[in-house]
Short mmCIF file of C-alpha atoms in Angstrom, two decimals:
data_model
loop_
_atom_site.label_atom_id
_atom_site.label_comp_id
_atom_site.label_asym_id
_atom_site.label_seq_id
_atom_site.Cartn_x
_atom_site.Cartn_y
_atom_site.Cartn_z
CA MET A 29 39.07 -24.71 -3.80
CA LYS A 30 42.74 -23.27 -4.67
CA TRP A 31 42.73 -20.71 -7.64
CA ARG A 32 45.79 -22.38 -9.47
CA LEU A 33 45.71 -19.67 -11.85
CA ILE A 34 45.16 -16.92 -10.22
CA PRO A 35 46.80 -17.86 -6.36
CA ASP A 36 47.11 -13.90 -5.16
CA ILE A 37 42.91 -13.86 -5.26
CA ASP A 38 41.15 -12.51 -2.31
CA LEU A 39 38.50 -14.46 -1.50
CA GLU A 40 38.27 -13.61 2.22
CA THR A 41 36.60 -10.38 1.90
CA ALA A 42 34.16 -11.84 -0.49
CA LYS A 43 33.05 -14.30 1.75
CA ASN A 44 32.51 -11.35 4.08
CA CYS A 45 31.16 -9.10 2.18
CA ARG A 46 27.77 -7.93 3.50
CA CYS A 47 26.01 -7.29 0.29
CA LEU A 48 21.96 -5.72 0.23
CA LEU A 49 19.83 -6.42 -2.98
CA ILE A 50 17.16 -4.15 -4.26
CA GLY A 51 15.01 -5.99 -6.02
CA ALA A 52 14.41 -9.97 -5.38
CA GLY A 53 12.99 -10.05 -8.76
CA SER A 54 15.31 -11.88 -12.38
CA LEU A 55 18.20 -9.86 -11.60
CA GLY A 56 17.77 -10.38 -7.82
CA CYS A 57 17.31 -13.65 -8.02
CA GLN A 58 20.70 -13.91 -10.58
CA VAL A 59 22.47 -11.77 -8.54
CA GLY A 60 22.20 -13.69 -5.15
CA ARG A 61 23.37 -17.11 -6.68
CA ASN A 62 26.20 -15.98 -8.43
CA LEU A 63 27.23 -14.20 -5.04
CA LEU A 64 26.61 -17.90 -3.62
CA ALA A 65 29.36 -19.11 -6.40
CA TRP A 66 31.97 -16.74 -5.15
CA GLY A 67 31.77 -17.52 -1.74
CA VAL A 68 29.60 -14.99 -0.47
CA ARG A 69 27.71 -15.98 2.36
CA ASN A 70 26.04 -12.64 3.78
CA ILE A 71 23.01 -11.18 1.21
CA THR A 72 20.24 -9.40 2.54
CA PHE A 73 17.05 -8.70 0.03
CA VAL A 74 14.73 -6.36 -0.40
CA ASP A 75 11.45 -6.21 -2.63
CA ASN A 76 8.01 -5.44 -1.88
CA GLY A 77 6.34 -8.01 -4.43
CA ARG A 78 4.66 -11.44 -3.90
CA ILE A 79 5.10 -14.57 -6.29
CA SER A 80 3.11 -14.80 -9.40
CA TYR A 81 2.32 -17.51 -12.16
CA SER A 82 4.63 -16.51 -14.40
CA ASN A 83 7.57 -15.47 -11.81
CA PRO A 84 9.23 -18.61 -11.16
CA VAL A 85 10.69 -19.66 -14.93
CA ARG A 86 12.15 -16.10 -14.96
CA GLN A 87 13.52 -15.50 -11.37
CA SER A 88 15.76 -18.94 -10.54
CA LEU A 89 14.87 -18.90 -6.54
CA PHE A 90 11.29 -19.60 -7.27
CA VAL A 91 9.14 -22.90 -7.79
CA PHE A 92 5.49 -23.16 -9.15
CA GLU A 93 4.57 -24.04 -5.01
CA ASP A 94 5.24 -20.44 -4.30
CA CYS A 95 2.79 -18.74 -6.27
CA GLY A 96 -0.45 -17.81 -5.17
CA THR A 97 0.76 -17.90 -1.07
CA ASP A 98 1.56 -14.92 0.99
CA LYS A 99 5.17 -15.72 0.17
CA THR A 100 7.18 -12.88 -0.23
CA LYS A 101 9.76 -12.61 -2.98
CA ALA A 102 12.30 -10.97 -0.49
CA CYS A 103 12.14 -13.59 2.37
CA THR A 104 11.48 -16.55 0.28
CA ALA A 105 15.07 -15.57 -2.05
CA ALA A 106 16.32 -16.00 1.24
CA GLU A 107 14.47 -19.03 2.15
CA ARG A 108 16.13 -20.83 -1.57
CA ILE A 109 19.33 -19.36 -0.79
CA ARG A 110 20.13 -20.35 2.59
CA ALA A 111 18.69 -24.32 1.17
CA ILE A 112 21.38 -24.18 -1.11
CA PHE A 113 24.27 -23.34 1.00
CA PRO A 114 22.93 -23.50 4.66
CA SER A 115 25.17 -21.87 5.81
CA ALA A 116 24.62 -18.60 4.44
CA ASN A 117 23.42 -15.56 6.50
CA ALA A 118 20.66 -14.39 3.43
CA SER A 119 17.46 -12.51 4.77
CA GLY A 120 15.00 -11.00 3.33
CA VAL A 121 13.43 -7.44 4.11
CA ASN A 122 9.20 -6.63 2.33
CA MET A 123 8.80 -2.72 2.82
CA LYS A 124 8.36 -0.90 -0.32
CA ILE A 125 10.66 1.96 -0.91
CA PRO A 126 9.52 5.80 -1.06
CA MET A 127 9.78 6.91 -4.98
CA PRO A 128 9.83 10.42 -6.27
CA GLY A 129 7.01 11.12 -7.90
CA HIS A 130 4.71 8.63 -6.17
CA SER A 131 3.60 11.64 -3.85
CA VAL A 132 2.22 10.54 -0.26
CA GLU A 133 -0.18 12.65 1.53
CA THR A 134 -1.96 10.59 4.01
CA GLN A 135 -0.62 10.30 7.51
CA GLU A 136 -0.63 6.47 6.88
CA GLY A 137 1.28 6.76 4.05
CA ILE A 138 3.49 9.38 5.43
CA ASP A 139 4.41 7.00 8.56
CA GLU A 140 5.37 3.90 6.01
CA ALA A 141 7.33 6.04 4.10
CA LYS A 142 9.52 7.37 7.29
CA ALA A 143 9.27 3.81 8.20
CA SER A 144 10.59 2.73 4.71
CA TYR A 145 13.31 5.27 4.42
CA GLU A 146 14.76 4.87 8.07
CA LYS A 147 14.60 0.81 7.56
CA LEU A 148 16.68 1.32 3.91
CA GLU A 149 19.21 3.97 5.56
CA GLU A 150 19.85 1.12 8.44
CA LEU A 151 20.67 -1.73 5.68
CA ILE A 152 22.63 0.54 3.42
CA LYS A 153 24.94 1.70 6.53
CA GLU A 154 24.57 -2.13 7.44
CA HIS A 155 26.07 -3.52 4.23
CA ASP A 156 29.24 -3.32 2.36
CA ALA A 157 27.50 -2.82 -1.06
CA VAL A 158 24.67 -2.22 -2.76
CA PHE A 159 23.22 -3.73 -5.94
CA LEU A 160 20.27 -1.43 -7.60
CA LEU A 161 17.83 -4.30 -9.54
CA THR A 162 14.40 -2.54 -9.52
CA ASP A 163 12.35 -2.81 -12.55
CA THR A 164 11.81 1.19 -12.61
CA ARG A 165 13.93 4.12 -12.56
CA GLU A 166 12.49 5.99 -9.96
CA SER A 167 12.61 2.78 -7.68
CA ARG A 168 16.95 3.32 -7.94
CA TRP A 169 16.58 7.26 -6.95
CA LEU A 170 17.11 7.05 -3.05
CA ALA A 171 19.08 3.89 -2.75
CA THR A 172 21.73 5.83 -4.88
CA GLY A 173 21.73 8.44 -2.98
CA LEU A 174 22.19 6.81 0.89
CA SER A 175 25.08 4.79 -1.14
CA GLN A 176 26.79 7.91 -2.18
CA LEU A 177 26.13 9.42 1.82
CA HIS A 178 27.35 6.26 3.38
CA ASN A 179 29.94 5.67 0.66
CA LYS A 180 29.00 2.17 0.29
CA ILE A 181 29.69 0.36 -3.18
CA CYS A 182 26.79 0.71 -4.79
CA ILE A 183 26.22 -1.17 -8.76
CA THR A 184 23.26 -1.21 -10.93
CA ALA A 185 22.33 -3.73 -13.65
CA ALA A 186 19.39 -2.29 -15.91
CA LEU A 187 17.98 -4.30 -19.11
CA GLY A 188 16.32 -3.07 -22.09
CA PHE A 189 14.27 -5.59 -24.62
CA ASP A 190 17.65 -6.93 -25.90
CA THR A 191 20.44 -4.65 -24.09
CA TYR A 192 21.60 -4.36 -20.49
CA VAL A 193 24.07 -1.93 -18.49
CA VAL A 194 26.09 -2.58 -15.56
CA LEU A 195 27.72 0.20 -13.73
CA ARG A 196 29.66 0.91 -10.90
CA HIS A 197 28.83 4.31 -8.67
CA GLY A 198 31.88 6.64 -7.78
CA GLN A 199 32.76 7.77 -4.60
CA ARG A 200 31.25 10.26 -2.51
CA TYR A 201 32.03 14.15 -4.17
CA ASP A 202 33.81 15.12 -1.29
CA LEU A 203 36.03 11.97 -0.26
CA HIS A 204 37.12 11.60 -4.06
CA ASP A 205 40.78 12.26 -4.37
CA ALA A 206 41.17 13.72 -8.57
CA SER A 207 44.72 13.54 -8.32
CA LYS A 208 45.16 9.71 -7.31
CA HIS A 209 41.90 8.41 -9.21
CA GLY A 210 41.12 10.44 -11.77
CA GLU A 211 37.30 12.19 -12.81
CA ARG A 212 34.76 11.20 -10.59
CA LEU A 213 32.46 8.00 -11.45
CA GLY A 214 29.35 9.16 -12.25
CA CYS A 215 25.99 6.99 -10.68
CA TYR A 216 23.53 5.71 -13.10
CA PHE A 217 21.71 9.10 -12.57
CA CYS A 218 24.40 11.32 -14.16
CA GLY A 219 23.62 11.04 -18.09
CA ASP A 220 19.84 12.61 -16.94
CA VAL A 221 18.67 16.23 -17.40
CA VAL A 222 15.16 15.55 -15.85
CA ALA A 223 14.50 13.42 -12.52
CA PRO A 224 12.71 10.58 -12.12
CA THR A 225 9.29 10.38 -12.10
CA ASN A 226 6.27 7.85 -12.34
CA SER A 227 6.91 5.49 -14.67
CA LEU A 228 4.06 3.12 -13.88
CA LYS A 229 1.03 6.20 -14.37
CA ASP A 230 -1.85 5.52 -16.85
CA ARG A 231 -0.23 2.35 -17.72
CA THR A 232 -1.51 -1.05 -18.63
CA LEU A 233 0.03 -4.29 -16.46
CA ASP A 234 1.74 -5.29 -19.33
CA GLN A 235 3.41 -2.03 -19.87
CA GLN A 236 4.55 -1.82 -16.09
CA CYS A 237 6.52 -4.96 -16.68
CA THR A 238 10.32 -5.65 -18.07
CA VAL A 239 10.48 -7.04 -21.34
CA SER A 240 13.25 -8.42 -21.75
CA ARG A 241 14.79 -11.55 -23.74
CA PRO A 242 15.16 -14.08 -21.56
CA ALA A 243 18.58 -14.92 -20.49
CA LEU A 244 19.15 -11.34 -20.64
CA CYS A 245 18.59 -11.16 -16.45
CA THR A 246 21.92 -14.00 -16.55
CA ILE A 247 23.63 -12.66 -18.47
CA ALA A 248 23.83 -9.14 -16.83
CA SER A 249 23.77 -10.02 -13.33
CA ALA A 250 26.59 -12.15 -13.49
CA VAL A 251 28.65 -9.72 -14.94
CA ALA A 252 27.47 -6.99 -12.02
CA VAL A 253 28.79 -10.05 -9.76
CA GLU A 254 31.94 -10.40 -11.33
CA LEU A 255 32.25 -6.26 -11.65
CA LEU A 256 32.59 -6.52 -7.83
CA ILE A 257 34.25 -9.19 -7.33
CA SER A 258 37.17 -7.22 -9.08
CA LEU A 259 36.46 -4.22 -7.15
CA LEU A 260 36.58 -6.15 -4.28
CA ASN A 261 40.44 -7.12 -5.18
CA SER A 262 41.50 -3.87 -5.79
CA PRO A 263 43.27 -1.93 -3.46
CA ASP A 264 41.30 1.12 -3.70
CA ARG A 265 38.09 -0.48 -3.65
CA ILE A 266 34.93 1.83 -4.11
CA ALA A 267 37.96 4.09 -5.25
CA THR A 268 39.55 2.74 -8.25
CA GLY A 269 39.32 4.86 -11.14
CA ALA A 270 38.15 4.63 -14.50
CA SER A 271 38.32 5.53 -18.00
CA GLU A 272 37.47 5.43 -21.70
CA ALA A 273 40.23 3.41 -22.47
CA LEU A 274 40.33 -0.14 -21.06
CA GLU A 275 44.13 -0.33 -20.05
CA LYS A 276 43.65 3.11 -18.77
CA CYS A 277 41.12 1.43 -16.39
CA GLY A 278 41.84 0.23 -12.25
CA ARG A 279 42.76 -3.12 -12.33
CA SER A 280 43.02 -6.24 -9.94
CA THR A 281 44.18 -10.05 -9.30
CA LEU A 282 41.15 -10.21 -12.24
CA GLY A 283 41.70 -7.82 -15.02
CA ALA A 284 40.47 -4.55 -15.64
CA ILE A 285 38.08 -2.79 -13.60
CA PRO A 286 35.78 -0.62 -15.77
CA GLN A 287 32.96 1.80 -15.12
CA GLN A 288 30.13 0.73 -17.12
CA ILE A 289 29.45 -2.52 -19.15
CA ARG A 290 26.73 -2.10 -22.30
CA GLY A 291 26.04 -5.35 -23.91
CA ASP A 292 23.59 -5.87 -26.76
CA LEU A 293 22.52 -9.51 -28.01
CA ALA A 294 21.34 -8.16 -31.31
CA SER A 295 24.95 -7.87 -32.27
CA TRP A 296 26.50 -10.06 -29.93
CA GLY A 297 28.70 -6.66 -28.66
CA MET A 298 29.73 -5.64 -25.43
CA THR A 299 31.55 -2.49 -24.93
CA CYS A 300 33.05 -0.64 -21.89
CA LEU A 301 32.07 2.47 -21.39
CA PHE A 302 32.95 5.56 -19.26
CA GLY A 303 31.00 8.28 -17.24
CA GLN A 304 31.92 11.02 -14.82
CA SER A 305 30.15 12.49 -12.46
CA PHE A 306 27.17 15.44 -13.21
CA LYS A 307 27.68 18.46 -10.87
CA GLU A 308 23.75 18.38 -10.98
CA CYS A 309 23.02 14.87 -10.82
CA VAL A 310 19.72 14.65 -9.07
CA ALA A 311 21.00 11.25 -6.99
CA CYS A 312 24.56 12.08 -6.05
CA SER A 313 25.46 15.58 -6.00
CA GLU A 314 26.69 17.94 -3.41
CA LYS A 315 23.14 19.46 -3.24
CA VAL A 316 21.67 15.63 -2.86
CA VAL A 317 24.00 14.25 -0.41
CA GLU A 318 23.91 16.60 1.94
CA GLY A 319 19.99 17.06 1.61
CA LEU A 320 19.74 13.14 3.11
CA LYS A 321 22.48 13.76 5.85
CA ASN A 322 21.30 17.20 7.28
CA GLU A 323 16.99 17.36 6.28
CA ARG A 324 16.56 13.31 6.33
CA PHE A 325 13.61 12.35 5.82
CA GLU A 326 12.34 16.16 5.31
CA PHE A 327 14.37 16.64 1.84
CA VAL A 328 12.97 12.80 1.08
CA MET A 329 9.11 13.84 1.40
CA LYS A 330 9.90 16.93 -0.84
CA ALA A 331 11.75 14.57 -3.42
CA LEU A 332 8.00 12.76 -3.63
CA ASN A 333 5.40 15.75 -3.32
CA LYS A 334 7.22 18.63 -5.35
CA ASN A 335 7.41 18.08 -8.94
CA ASN A 336 10.70 19.52 -10.43
CA TYR A 337 11.76 19.61 -6.62
CA LEU A 338 15.06 17.39 -7.73
CA GLU A 339 15.83 19.60 -10.85
CA ASP A 340 15.52 22.92 -8.61
CA ILE A 341 17.80 22.40 -6.12
CA THR A 342 20.62 20.32 -8.30
CA GLY A 343 20.82 23.61 -10.64
CA ILE A 344 19.36 21.56 -13.65
CA SER A 345 16.32 23.50 -13.57
CA GLN A 346 17.90 26.95 -14.30
CA MET A 347 20.89 24.84 -16.72
CA MET A 348 17.55 24.66 -18.75
CA LYS A 349 16.53 27.62 -18.48
CA GLU A 350 19.65 29.59 -19.74
CA ILE A 351 19.99 27.03 -22.53
CA ASP A 352 16.49 27.62 -23.45
CA GLU A 353 17.48 31.18 -23.39
CA GLY A 354 20.44 30.94 -25.60
CA THR A 355 22.86 32.18 -22.76
CA ILE A 356 24.57 28.27 -22.71
CA ASP A 357 26.19 27.37 -25.75
CA ILE A 358 25.49 23.74 -26.92
CA ILE A 359 28.76 22.41 -28.41
CA ALA A 360 28.29 19.54 -30.99
CA ILE A 361 30.35 16.78 -30.96
CA ASP A 362 30.84 14.85 -34.10
CA GLU A 363 31.53 11.22 -33.91
#
């Protein structure tokens, strides 16, 4: 297909881009379909679930006959991608991702967590772009850190009831050149002063599920894929700068490339925002990246099993203590 309106668009890079989708639910299925529409041929799904009877109406790569079987979401999603386009190189990996707050104590659990950690790092190293599309905050932590460590394009899409956020993570701290690209972009966790914990504990099944307006994931997944394609058409790729002002953001042949897009169906609005990196971030800061690089699985185990470990090593605990003691001034900013 020839793009007459934008003849300079680079479709070959999109075709060859190796995309890793962490999560094969509503967002994962739709991101997979949208990537396929752009000509992306290399797609890998990672998920730990099986297909339930409520899934097919919301998750576009599954059908009713998949329900109540031993089929895994990841492998079934990949199978459907290949059925839609047989030349696609699609695969699925069924695995449980180690998560902070979900302690691992038995030897069997430790062995499983180590194998999952090693497999996830291998997958991230093998791919060019990573999408974080899971339901919980803690399930995004390890992939965020490993994507930073290996300096991969990483895009998060997350849903509320009628709101969504799509954002691209910044370059690794020691590779970012502020003189060329401005302030380093933050990751999904940079806006928080607490580490992720077990968000499923003491919750009923319905409370564990993400309840969103049904079409919201279609919108968010489309924005996430368009953001990736725009980045792939930028000469700076992952280093592409951004700003609060859209006209000051990096650009590609497709237009401006913001750092994050937030949408609200209640007001029918979409807003482009910018969030700089937080030097004490529990996922992309120097302390975390170096911990993953040097201690590897031992570092992950500490994050899983030790309360406040990530806050302590990054300096958040000390910062909060100083705030409580009044030794750090809190500046109120009037809107």
